[in-house]
Coordinates of C-alpha atoms and ligand atoms in Angstrom, one line a residue:
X1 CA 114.3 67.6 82.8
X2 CA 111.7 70.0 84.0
X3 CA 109.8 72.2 81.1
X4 CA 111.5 75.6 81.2
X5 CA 110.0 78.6 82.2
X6 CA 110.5 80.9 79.5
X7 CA 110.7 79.0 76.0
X8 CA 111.7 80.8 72.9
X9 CA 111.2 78.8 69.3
X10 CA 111.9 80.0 66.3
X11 CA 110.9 84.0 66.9
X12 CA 111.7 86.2 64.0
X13 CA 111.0 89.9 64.3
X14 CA 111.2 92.4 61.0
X15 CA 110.9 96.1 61.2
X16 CA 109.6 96.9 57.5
X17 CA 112.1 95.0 55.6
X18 CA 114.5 94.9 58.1
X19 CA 115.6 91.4 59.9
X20 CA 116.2 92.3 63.5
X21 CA 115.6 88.7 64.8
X22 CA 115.9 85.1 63.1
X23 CA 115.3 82.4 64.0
X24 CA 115.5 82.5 68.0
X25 CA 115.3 79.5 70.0
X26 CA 116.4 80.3 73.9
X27 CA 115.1 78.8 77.2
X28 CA 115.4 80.3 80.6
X29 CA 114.9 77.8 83.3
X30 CA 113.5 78.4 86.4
X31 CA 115.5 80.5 88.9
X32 CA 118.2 80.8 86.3
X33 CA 119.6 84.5 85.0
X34 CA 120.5 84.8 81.6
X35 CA 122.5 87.2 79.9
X36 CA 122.0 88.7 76.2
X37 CA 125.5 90.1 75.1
X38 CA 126.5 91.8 71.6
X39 CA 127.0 94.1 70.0
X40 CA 125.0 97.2 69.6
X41 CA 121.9 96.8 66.8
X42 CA 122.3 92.7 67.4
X43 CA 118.8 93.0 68.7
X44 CA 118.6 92.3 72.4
X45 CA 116.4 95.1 73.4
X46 CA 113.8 93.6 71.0
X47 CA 114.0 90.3 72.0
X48 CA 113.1 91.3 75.4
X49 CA 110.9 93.5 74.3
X50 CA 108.8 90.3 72.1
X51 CA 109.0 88.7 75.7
X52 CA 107.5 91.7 76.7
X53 CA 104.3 91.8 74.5
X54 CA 105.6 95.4 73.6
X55 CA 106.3 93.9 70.3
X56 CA 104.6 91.5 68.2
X57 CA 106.7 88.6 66.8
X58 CA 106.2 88.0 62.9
X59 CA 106.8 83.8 63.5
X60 CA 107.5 81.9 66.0
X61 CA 106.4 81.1 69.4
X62 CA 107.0 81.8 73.2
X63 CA 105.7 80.3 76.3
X64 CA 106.0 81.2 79.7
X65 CA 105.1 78.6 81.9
X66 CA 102.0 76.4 79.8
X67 CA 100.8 79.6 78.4
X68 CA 101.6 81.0 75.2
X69 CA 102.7 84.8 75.4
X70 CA 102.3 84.4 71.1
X71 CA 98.9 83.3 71.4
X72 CA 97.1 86.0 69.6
X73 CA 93.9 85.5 71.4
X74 CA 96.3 86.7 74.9
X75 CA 94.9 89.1 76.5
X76 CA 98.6 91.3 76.2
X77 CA 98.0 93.2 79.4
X78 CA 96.5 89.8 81.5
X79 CA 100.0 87.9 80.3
X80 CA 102.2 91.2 81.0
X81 CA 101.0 91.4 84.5
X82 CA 103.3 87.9 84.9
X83 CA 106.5 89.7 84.1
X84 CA 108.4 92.8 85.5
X85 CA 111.1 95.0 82.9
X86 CA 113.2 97.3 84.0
X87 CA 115.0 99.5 81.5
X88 CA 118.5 101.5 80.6
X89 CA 116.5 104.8 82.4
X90 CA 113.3 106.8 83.0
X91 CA 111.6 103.8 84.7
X92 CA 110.1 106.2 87.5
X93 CA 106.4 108.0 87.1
X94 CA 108.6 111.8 88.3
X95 CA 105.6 113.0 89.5
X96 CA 105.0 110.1 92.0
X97 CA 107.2 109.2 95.4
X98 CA 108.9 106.4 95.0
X99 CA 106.5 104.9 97.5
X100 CA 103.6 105.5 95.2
X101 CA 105.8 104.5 92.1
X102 CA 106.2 101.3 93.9
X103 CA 102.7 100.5 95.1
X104 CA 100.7 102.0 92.0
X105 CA 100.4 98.7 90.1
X106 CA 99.6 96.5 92.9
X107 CA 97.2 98.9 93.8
X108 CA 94.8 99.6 90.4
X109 CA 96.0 96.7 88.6
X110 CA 96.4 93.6 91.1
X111 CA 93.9 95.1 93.6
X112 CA 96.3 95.0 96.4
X113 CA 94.9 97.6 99.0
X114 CA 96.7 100.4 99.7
X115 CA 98.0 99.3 103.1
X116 CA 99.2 95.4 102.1
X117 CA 100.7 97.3 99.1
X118 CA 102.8 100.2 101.2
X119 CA 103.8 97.7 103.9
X120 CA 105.6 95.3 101.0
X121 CA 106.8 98.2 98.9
X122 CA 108.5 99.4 102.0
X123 CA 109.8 96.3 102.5
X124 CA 111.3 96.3 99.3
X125 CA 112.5 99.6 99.8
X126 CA 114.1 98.7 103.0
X127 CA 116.0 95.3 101.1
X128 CA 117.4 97.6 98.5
X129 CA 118.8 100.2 100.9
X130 CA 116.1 103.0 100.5
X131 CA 113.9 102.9 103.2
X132 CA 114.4 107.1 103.9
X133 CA 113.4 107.3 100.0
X134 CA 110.2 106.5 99.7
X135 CA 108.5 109.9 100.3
X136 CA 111.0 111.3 97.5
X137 CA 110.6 112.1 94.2
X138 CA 112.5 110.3 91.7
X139 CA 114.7 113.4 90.6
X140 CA 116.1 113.5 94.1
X141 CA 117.7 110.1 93.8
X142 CA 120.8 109.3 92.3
X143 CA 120.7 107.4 89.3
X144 CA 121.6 104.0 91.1
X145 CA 118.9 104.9 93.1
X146 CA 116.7 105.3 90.9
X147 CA 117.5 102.1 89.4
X148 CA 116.9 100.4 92.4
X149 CA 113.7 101.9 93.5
X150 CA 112.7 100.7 89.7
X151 CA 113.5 97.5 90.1
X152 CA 111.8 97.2 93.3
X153 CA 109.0 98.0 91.6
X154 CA 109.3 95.5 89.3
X155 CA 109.1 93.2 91.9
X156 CA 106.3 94.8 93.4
X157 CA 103.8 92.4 91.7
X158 CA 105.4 89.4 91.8
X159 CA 106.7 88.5 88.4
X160 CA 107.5 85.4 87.4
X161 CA 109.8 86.4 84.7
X162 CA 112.4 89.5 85.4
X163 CA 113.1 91.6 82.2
X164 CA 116.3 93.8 82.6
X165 CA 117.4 95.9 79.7
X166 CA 121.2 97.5 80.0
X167 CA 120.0 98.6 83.3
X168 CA 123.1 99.5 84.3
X169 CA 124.3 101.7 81.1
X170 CA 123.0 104.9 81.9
X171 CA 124.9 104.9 85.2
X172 CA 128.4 106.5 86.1
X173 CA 130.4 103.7 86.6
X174 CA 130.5 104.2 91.0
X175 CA 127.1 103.6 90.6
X176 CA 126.8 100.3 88.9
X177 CA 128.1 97.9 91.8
X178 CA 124.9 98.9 93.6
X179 CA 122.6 98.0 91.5
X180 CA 123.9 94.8 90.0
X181 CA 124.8 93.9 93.9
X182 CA 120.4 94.0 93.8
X183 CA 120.4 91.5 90.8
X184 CA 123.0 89.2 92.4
X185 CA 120.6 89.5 95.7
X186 CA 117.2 88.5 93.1
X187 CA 119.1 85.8 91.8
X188 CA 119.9 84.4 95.5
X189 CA 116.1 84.7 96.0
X190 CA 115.5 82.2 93.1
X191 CA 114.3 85.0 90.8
X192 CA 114.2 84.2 87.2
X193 CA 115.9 86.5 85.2
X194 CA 116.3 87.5 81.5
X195 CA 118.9 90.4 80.9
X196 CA 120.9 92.4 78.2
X197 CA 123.8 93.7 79.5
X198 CA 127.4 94.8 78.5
X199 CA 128.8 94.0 82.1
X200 CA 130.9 91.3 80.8
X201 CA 132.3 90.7 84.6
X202 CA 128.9 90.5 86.3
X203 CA 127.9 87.9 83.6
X204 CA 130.7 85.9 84.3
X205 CA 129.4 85.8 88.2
X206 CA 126.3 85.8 87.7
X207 CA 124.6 84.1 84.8
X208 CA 123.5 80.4 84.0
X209 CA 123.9 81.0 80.9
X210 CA 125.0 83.3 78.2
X211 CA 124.2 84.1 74.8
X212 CA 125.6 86.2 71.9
X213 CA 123.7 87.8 69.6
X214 CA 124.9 89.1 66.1
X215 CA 122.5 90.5 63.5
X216 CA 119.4 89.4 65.2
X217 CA 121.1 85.0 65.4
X218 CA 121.9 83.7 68.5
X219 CA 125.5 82.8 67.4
X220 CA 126.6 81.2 70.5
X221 CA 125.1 80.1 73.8
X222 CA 126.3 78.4 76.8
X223 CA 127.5 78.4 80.5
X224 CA 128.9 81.8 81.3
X225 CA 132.4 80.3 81.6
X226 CA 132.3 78.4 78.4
X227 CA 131.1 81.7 76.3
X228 CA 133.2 84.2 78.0
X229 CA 136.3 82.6 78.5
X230 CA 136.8 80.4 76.1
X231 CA 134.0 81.3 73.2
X232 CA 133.6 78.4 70.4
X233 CA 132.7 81.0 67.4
X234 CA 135.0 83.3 66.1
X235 CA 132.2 86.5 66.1
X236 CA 132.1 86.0 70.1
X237 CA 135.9 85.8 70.4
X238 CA 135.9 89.5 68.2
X239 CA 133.2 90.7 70.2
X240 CA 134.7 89.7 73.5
X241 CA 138.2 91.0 72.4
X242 CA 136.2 94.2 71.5
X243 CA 134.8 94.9 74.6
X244 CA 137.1 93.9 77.1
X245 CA 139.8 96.3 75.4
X246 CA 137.5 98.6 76.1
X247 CA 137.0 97.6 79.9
Ligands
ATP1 N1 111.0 100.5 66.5 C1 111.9 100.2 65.6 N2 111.7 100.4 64.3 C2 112.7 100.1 63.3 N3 113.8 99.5 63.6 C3 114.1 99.2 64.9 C4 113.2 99.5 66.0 N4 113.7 99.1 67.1 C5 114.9 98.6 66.8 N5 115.1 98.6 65.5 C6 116.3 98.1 64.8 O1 116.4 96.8 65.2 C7 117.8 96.4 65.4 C8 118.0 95.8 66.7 O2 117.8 96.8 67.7 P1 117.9 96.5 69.2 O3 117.5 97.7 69.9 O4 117.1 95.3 69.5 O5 119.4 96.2 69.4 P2 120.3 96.0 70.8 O6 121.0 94.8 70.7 O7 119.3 96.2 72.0 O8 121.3 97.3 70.7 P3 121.9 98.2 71.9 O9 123.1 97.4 72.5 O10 122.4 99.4 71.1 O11 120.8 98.5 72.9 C9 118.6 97.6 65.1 O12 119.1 97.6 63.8 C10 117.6 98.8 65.3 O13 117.9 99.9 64.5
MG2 MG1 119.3 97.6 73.5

């Protein structure tokens, strides 16, 4: 079996005296999308977040690739530049077109010059259905849009590792087939992906594997089919039979 890509051992993550994560072991393979469900609090966002450097971890390790993101000699910015996040909203500078929201990493961090940068953002743009966009300011897109434009430039520098966090839950609901139709696209493309998300439908099309979180424990993990449809643990059965009444 090949190494995975992202590998997650024993990560715990306290805020003051609170737990939020225990004991987290999780591997994303290569070209596989995993999804983080549970329930609100259960800690997702800050496990992404740990991959993320945006938070430290308080024990434990993670690796992506043969380097350690926990090595605490990383340069934090140097390791982030490997990985792209996308959040619930505001993922767009407002005062920048979506062209120069797209290119502006490339540009001043990766050195990309301005024309190699505009030609693939616009590429991008063009993929996710937004080539007359990119002169725009955010606020002039719709919120699937906007998502979209912020996920292209996620892309935009060529991650290794995709971050999504509840991208989709700030959306009205005619808006969220458009942007999870740009995941299932990434996914095609052999993108790894790593992503928290309460569409319990998409998970079941899309992800390798899923995995429930409770109380910062990775209760259950496994294919999508085996965790959603027919969960081993009675916490994802209740949590399942939560949300889908909700549906
Ligand atoms: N910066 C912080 N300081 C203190 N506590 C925090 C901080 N961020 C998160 N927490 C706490 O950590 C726990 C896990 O939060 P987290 O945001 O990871 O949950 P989540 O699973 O993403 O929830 P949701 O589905 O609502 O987004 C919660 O109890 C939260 O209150
Ligand atoms: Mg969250």
């Amino acid at each position: 079996m090949t190494e995975p890509l992202l590998r997650i051992r024993g990560v715990r993550k306290e805020y003051g005296s609170r737990l939020v994560l225990r004991s987290i072991d999780l591997d994303v393979a290569e070209h596989q999308v995993v999804c983080l469900i549970g329930g609100s609090g259960s800690g997702k966002s800050t496990l992404l977040r740990c991959v993320d450097l945006l938070e430290t971890v308080d024990d434990g390790t993670i690796h992506l690739g043969t380097g350690e993101l926990t090595d605490p000699r990383l340069d934090a910015n140097l390791a982030r530049r490997r990985i792209g996040i996308v959040f619930q909203a505001y993922n767009l500078f407002p005062h920048l077109s979506v062209l120069d929201n797209i290119t502006l990493a490339p540009r001043r961090v990766h050195g990309v010059s301005r024309k190699q940068a505009e030609q693939s953002a616009r590429e991008l743009l063009d993929r996710f259905g937004l080539a007359d966009k990119a002169q725009e300011h955010p606020d002039r897109l719709s919120g699937g849009q906007q998502q979209r434009a912020a996920i292209a430039r996620a892309l935009a520098t060529e991650p290794e590792l995709l971050l999504f966090d509840e991208i989709t839950s700030a959306l009205d609901p005619e808006l969220v087939g458009e942007v999870l139709d740009v995941v299932t696209d990434l996914k095609q493309r052999g993108l790894t992906i790593l992503m928290a998300t309460h569409e319990m439908g998409f998970a079941r099309h899309v992800a390798d594997q899923v995995c429930f979180l409770e109380d910062g424990v990775i209760v259950e993990q496994g294919t999508a089919e085996q965790v959603l449809t027919d969960p081993r643990q009675p916490a994802t059965r209740r949590f399942l039979s939560r949300v889908l009444d909700h549906a």
